[in-house]
Coordinates of N, CA and C in Angstrom, one line a residue:
E145 N -1.1 8.5 -18.9 CA -0.5 8.9 -17.6 C -1.4 8.3 -16.5
V146 N -0.7 7.6 -15.6 CA -1.4 7.0 -14.4 C -1.7 8.1 -13.4
Q147 N -2.9 8.1 -12.9 CA -3.3 9.1 -11.9 C -3.8 8.4 -10.7
F148 N -3.6 8.9 -9.5 CA -4.0 8.4 -8.2 C -4.8 9.4 -7.4
V149 N -5.7 8.9 -6.7 CA -6.4 9.7 -5.7 C -6.3 9.0 -4.4
E150 N -5.5 9.5 -3.5 CA -5.3 8.9 -2.2 C -6.0 9.7 -1.1
S151 N -6.5 9.0 -0.1 CA -7.1 9.7 1.0 C -7.1 8.8 2.2
G152 N -7.5 9.4 3.3 CA -7.7 8.7 4.6 C -6.6 8.8 5.6
G153 N -5.5 9.5 5.3 CA -4.5 9.7 6.3 C -5.0 10.7 7.4
G154 N -4.2 10.8 8.5 CA -4.5 11.7 9.5 C -3.7 11.5 10.8
L155 N -4.2 12.0 11.9 CA -3.6 11.9 13.2 C -4.5 11.0 14.1
V156 N -3.9 10.0 14.7 CA -4.6 9.1 15.5 C -3.7 8.7 16.7
Q157 N -4.4 8.4 17.8 CA -3.6 7.9 19.0 C -3.2 6.5 18.8
A158 N -2.2 6.1 19.5 CA -1.7 4.7 19.5 C -2.9 3.8 19.9
G159 N -3.0 2.7 19.1 CA -4.1 1.8 19.4 C -5.3 2.0 18.5
G160 N -5.3 3.2 17.8 CA -6.5 3.6 17.0 C -6.4 3.0 15.6
S161 N -7.3 3.4 14.8 CA -7.4 2.9 13.4 C -7.6 4.0 12.4
L162 N -7.1 3.7 11.2 CA -7.3 4.5 10.0 C -7.6 3.6 8.8
R163 N -8.3 4.2 7.8 CA -8.5 3.5 6.6 C -8.0 4.4 5.4
L164 N -7.0 3.9 4.7 CA -6.6 4.6 3.5 C -7.2 4.0 2.3
S165 N -7.4 4.9 1.3 CA -8.0 4.5 0.0 C -7.1 5.0 -1.1
C166 N -7.0 4.3 -2.2 CA -6.2 4.7 -3.4 C -7.0 4.3 -4.6
A167 N -7.4 5.3 -5.4 CA -8.1 5.1 -6.6 C -7.1 5.4 -7.8
A168 N -6.9 4.4 -8.6 CA -5.9 4.5 -9.7 C -6.6 4.5 -11.1
S169 N -6.1 5.3 -12.0 CA -6.7 5.3 -13.3 C -5.6 5.6 -14.4
G170 N -5.9 5.4 -15.6 CA -5.0 5.7 -16.7 C -4.0 4.7 -17.0
F171 N -4.0 3.5 -16.3 CA -3.0 2.5 -16.6 C -3.7 1.4 -17.6
T172 N -2.8 0.7 -18.2 CA -3.2 -0.2 -19.3 C -3.2 -1.7 -18.9
F173 N -2.7 -2.0 -17.7 CA -2.7 -3.4 -17.3 C -4.1 -4.0 -17.2
S174 N -4.3 -5.2 -17.7 CA -5.5 -5.8 -17.6 C -5.7 -6.4 -16.2
D175 N -4.6 -6.9 -15.7 CA -4.6 -7.3 -14.3 C -3.4 -6.6 -13.6
Y176 N -3.6 -6.2 -12.4 CA -2.6 -5.3 -11.8 C -2.5 -5.6 -10.3
V177 N -1.4 -5.1 -9.7 CA -1.2 -5.1 -8.3 C -1.2 -3.6 -7.8
I178 N -2.0 -3.4 -6.8 CA -1.9 -2.1 -6.1 C -1.2 -2.3 -4.8
A179 N -0.3 -1.5 -4.5 CA 0.6 -1.7 -3.3 C 0.6 -0.4 -2.5
W180 N 0.8 -0.6 -1.2 CA 1.1 0.5 -0.3 C 2.5 0.4 0.2
F181 N 3.1 1.6 0.2 CA 4.5 1.7 0.7 C 4.4 2.9 1.8
R182 N 5.4 2.9 2.6 CA 5.5 4.0 3.6 C 6.9 4.5 3.7
Q183 N 7.1 5.8 4.0 CA 8.4 6.3 4.3 C 8.4 7.3 5.4
A184 N 9.1 7.0 6.4 CA 9.3 7.8 7.6 C 10.5 8.7 7.4
P185 N 10.5 9.8 8.1 CA 11.7 10.8 7.9 C 13.0 10.1 8.2
G186 N 13.9 10.2 7.3 CA 15.2 9.6 7.5 C 15.3 8.2 7.2
K187 N 14.2 7.6 6.8 CA 14.3 6.1 6.5 C 13.9 5.8 5.1
E188 N 14.3 4.6 4.6 CA 14.0 4.2 3.3 C 12.5 3.9 3.1
R189 N 12.1 3.9 1.9 CA 10.7 3.6 1.6 C 10.5 2.1 1.9
E190 N 9.4 1.7 2.6 CA 9.2 0.3 3.0 C 7.9 -0.2 2.3
G191 N 7.9 -1.4 1.8 CA 6.7 -2.0 1.3 C 5.9 -2.5 2.4
V192 N 4.6 -2.1 2.4 CA 3.7 -2.5 3.5 C 2.7 -3.6 3.1
S193 N 2.1 -3.5 2.0 CA 1.1 -4.5 1.6 C 0.7 -4.3 0.2
C194 N 0.1 -5.3 -0.5 CA -0.4 -5.2 -1.8 C -1.4 -6.2 -2.1
I195 N -2.2 -6.0 -3.1 CA -3.3 -6.9 -3.5 C -3.3 -7.0 -5.0
S196 N -3.6 -8.2 -5.5 CA -3.6 -8.5 -7.0 C -5.1 -8.5 -7.4
S197 N -5.3 -7.8 -8.5 CA -6.7 -7.8 -9.1 C -7.1 -9.1 -9.7
S198 N -6.1 -9.9 -10.1 CA -6.4 -11.2 -10.9 C -7.0 -12.2 -10.0
D199 N -6.5 -12.4 -8.7 CA -7.0 -13.4 -7.9 C -7.2 -13.0 -6.4
G200 N -7.0 -11.7 -6.2 CA -7.2 -11.2 -4.8 C -6.1 -11.6 -3.8
S201 N -5.0 -12.2 -4.3 CA -4.0 -12.6 -3.4 C -3.3 -11.3 -2.8
T202 N -2.8 -11.5 -1.6 CA -2.3 -10.3 -0.9 C -0.9 -10.6 -0.3
Y203 N -0.2 -9.6 0.1 CA 1.1 -9.7 0.7 C 1.1 -8.6 1.8
Y204 N 1.7 -9.0 2.9 CA 1.9 -8.1 4.0 C 3.4 -8.1 4.5
A205 N 3.9 -7.0 4.8 CA 5.2 -7.0 5.5 C 5.0 -7.5 6.9
D206 N 6.0 -8.1 7.5 CA 5.9 -8.7 8.8 C 5.5 -7.7 9.9
S207 N 6.0 -6.5 9.7 CA 5.7 -5.4 10.6 C 4.2 -5.1 10.8
V208 N 3.4 -5.4 9.8 CA 2.0 -5.1 9.8 C 1.0 -6.3 9.8
K209 N 1.6 -7.5 9.7 CA 0.7 -8.6 9.7 C -0.1 -8.7 11.0
G210 N -1.4 -9.0 10.8 CA -2.3 -9.1 11.9 C -2.9 -7.8 12.3
R211 N -2.4 -6.7 11.8 CA -2.9 -5.4 12.2 C -3.5 -4.7 11.0
F212 N -2.9 -4.8 9.8 CA -3.4 -4.2 8.6 C -4.1 -5.2 7.7
T213 N -5.1 -4.7 7.0 CA -5.8 -5.5 6.0 C -6.0 -4.7 4.7
V214 N -5.6 -5.4 3.6 CA -5.7 -4.7 2.3 C -6.9 -5.4 1.6
S215 N -7.6 -4.5 0.9 CA -8.8 -5.0 0.1 C -8.9 -4.1 -1.2
S216 N -9.8 -4.6 -2.1 CA -9.9 -3.8 -3.3 C -11.3 -3.9 -3.9
D217 N -11.6 -2.9 -4.7 CA -12.8 -2.9 -5.5 C -12.4 -2.8 -6.9
N218 N -12.3 -3.9 -7.6 CA -11.7 -3.9 -9.0 C -12.6 -3.1 -9.9
A219 N -13.9 -3.0 -9.7 CA -14.7 -2.2 -10.6 C -14.3 -0.7 -10.6
K220 N -13.8 -0.3 -9.4 CA -13.4 1.1 -9.3 C -11.9 1.3 -9.3
N221 N -11.1 0.2 -9.6 CA -9.6 0.2 -9.6 C -9.2 0.9 -8.3
T222 N -9.7 0.5 -7.2 CA -9.5 1.2 -5.9 C -9.0 0.1 -4.9
A223 N -8.0 0.5 -4.1 CA -7.6 -0.4 -3.0 C -7.7 0.3 -1.7
Y224 N -7.9 -0.4 -0.7 CA -8.0 0.1 0.7 C -7.0 -0.5 1.6
L225 N -6.6 0.2 2.6 CA -5.7 -0.3 3.6 C -6.3 0.0 5.0
Q226 N -6.9 -1.0 5.6 CA -7.4 -0.8 6.9 C -6.3 -1.1 7.9
M227 N -6.0 0.0 8.7 CA -4.9 -0.1 9.7 C -5.5 0.0 11.1
N228 N -5.3 -1.1 11.8 CA -5.8 -1.2 13.2 C -4.6 -1.3 14.1
S229 N -4.8 -1.1 15.4 CA -3.8 -1.2 16.4 C -2.6 -0.5 16.0
L230 N -2.8 0.8 15.6 CA -1.7 1.6 15.1 C -0.7 1.9 16.2
R231 N 0.6 2.0 15.8 CA 1.7 2.2 16.8 C 2.4 3.5 16.3
P232 N 3.1 4.2 17.2 CA 3.9 5.3 16.8 C 4.9 5.0 15.7
E233 N 5.4 3.9 15.6 CA 6.3 3.5 14.5 C 5.7 3.3 13.2
D234 N 4.3 3.4 13.1 CA 3.6 3.4 11.9 C 3.6 4.7 11.2
T235 N 4.0 5.8 12.0 CA 4.0 7.1 11.5 C 4.9 7.2 10.2
A236 N 4.3 7.7 9.1 CA 5.0 7.8 7.9 C 4.1 8.5 6.8
V237 N 4.7 8.8 5.7 CA 3.9 9.1 4.5 C 3.6 7.8 3.8
Y238 N 2.3 7.5 3.5 CA 1.9 6.3 2.9 C 1.6 6.6 1.4
Y239 N 2.2 5.8 0.5 CA 2.1 6.0 -0.9 C 1.5 4.7 -1.5
C240 N 0.6 4.9 -2.5 CA 0.2 3.8 -3.2 C 0.9 3.7 -4.6
A241 N 0.9 2.6 -5.2 CA 1.6 2.4 -6.5 C 0.9 1.2 -7.2
V242 N 1.1 1.2 -8.5 CA 0.4 0.2 -9.3 C 1.4 -0.4 -10.3
T243 N 1.3 -1.7 -10.6 CA 2.1 -2.3 -11.6 C 1.3 -3.6 -12.1
T244 N 1.9 -4.3 -13.1 CA 1.3 -5.4 -13.6 C 1.2 -6.6 -12.6
A245 N 0.1 -7.3 -12.6 CA 0.0 -8.4 -11.7 C 1.0 -9.5 -11.9
Q246 N 1.7 -9.5 -13.0 CA 2.7 -10.5 -13.3 C 3.9 -10.5 -12.2
V247 N 4.0 -9.4 -11.5 CA 5.1 -9.4 -10.5 C 4.7 -10.0 -9.1
M248 N 3.4 -10.4 -9.0 CA 3.0 -10.9 -7.7 C 3.8 -12.1 -7.2
G249 N 4.1 -13.0 -8.1 CA 4.9 -14.1 -7.7 C 6.3 -13.7 -7.2
V250 N 6.9 -12.7 -7.8 CA 8.2 -12.2 -7.4 C 8.1 -11.5 -6.0
I251 N 7.0 -10.8 -5.8 CA 6.7 -10.2 -4.5 C 6.7 -11.2 -3.4
R252 N 6.0 -12.3 -3.7 CA 5.8 -13.3 -2.7 C 7.2 -13.9 -2.3
S253 N 8.1 -14.0 -3.3 CA 9.4 -14.6 -3.1 C 10.4 -13.7 -2.5
W254 N 10.4 -12.4 -2.9 CA 11.4 -11.5 -2.6 C 11.0 -10.3 -1.8
G255 N 9.7 -10.2 -1.6 CA 9.2 -9.1 -0.8 C 8.7 -7.9 -1.7
L256 N 8.1 -7.0 -1.1 CA 7.5 -5.8 -1.8 C 8.5 -4.7 -1.9
Q257 N 9.0 -4.6 -3.1 CA 10.1 -3.7 -3.3 C 9.7 -2.6 -4.3
S258 N 10.2 -1.4 -4.0 CA 9.7 -0.2 -4.8 C 10.1 -0.2 -6.2
H259 N 11.2 -0.9 -6.6 CA 11.6 -0.8 -8.0 C 10.7 -1.6 -8.9
Y260 N 9.7 -2.4 -8.4 CA 8.8 -3.1 -9.2 C 7.7 -2.1 -9.8
F261 N 7.7 -0.9 -9.2 CA 6.6 0.0 -9.5 C 7.1 1.3 -10.2
A262 N 6.5 1.7 -11.2 CA 6.9 2.9 -11.9 C 5.9 4.1 -11.7
S263 N 4.7 3.8 -11.2 CA 3.7 4.8 -11.1 C 3.3 4.9 -9.6
W264 N 3.3 6.1 -9.1 CA 3.1 6.4 -7.6 C 2.1 7.5 -7.4
G265 N 1.4 7.3 -6.3 CA 0.5 8.3 -5.8 C 1.3 9.4 -5.1
Q266 N 0.6 10.5 -4.7 CA 1.2 11.7 -4.1 C 1.6 11.5 -2.6
G267 N 1.0 10.4 -2.0 CA 1.2 10.2 -0.6 C 0.2 10.8 0.3
T268 N 0.0 10.2 1.5 CA -0.9 10.7 2.5 C -0.2 10.5 3.9
Q269 N -0.2 11.5 4.7 CA 0.5 11.4 6.0 C -0.4 10.7 7.0
V270 N 0.3 9.8 7.7 CA -0.3 9.1 8.8 C 0.6 9.3 10.0
T271 N 0.0 9.9 11.1 CA 0.7 10.2 12.3 C 0.0 9.5 13.5
V272 N 0.8 8.7 14.2 CA 0.3 8.0 15.4 C 1.0 8.6 16.6
S273 N 0.2 9.1 17.5 CA 0.8 9.7 18.7 C 0.8 8.7 19.8
S274 N 1.7 8.8 20.7 CA 1.9 7.8 21.8 C 1.1 8.3 23.0

């Protein structure tokens, strides 16, 4: 069973920063992608960013490019999402997820979609006040 420990959410003013972390364990992929998704009330889950353990390649949704940075510590199976210049529209529950690194090419072509991932964290709330 895949387990996640997510942390780092909270309340911040617009323009501020937060850093999320996601530690995953219990999966069998030798190389993997850890991704961040978010879901705001009444909206569909949106792929935000991901990073591959095999080569460190990354993906960002257009809405967060230049503001968010994803990184990882492969020895700890942990990914981080540094979120800067936060906006009220970034308010959402942020989830991490993990899958095989084999899907990274598909992600680059078709975007970060939730159906690529079977294992999900519990989510952490990020609230950005205006």
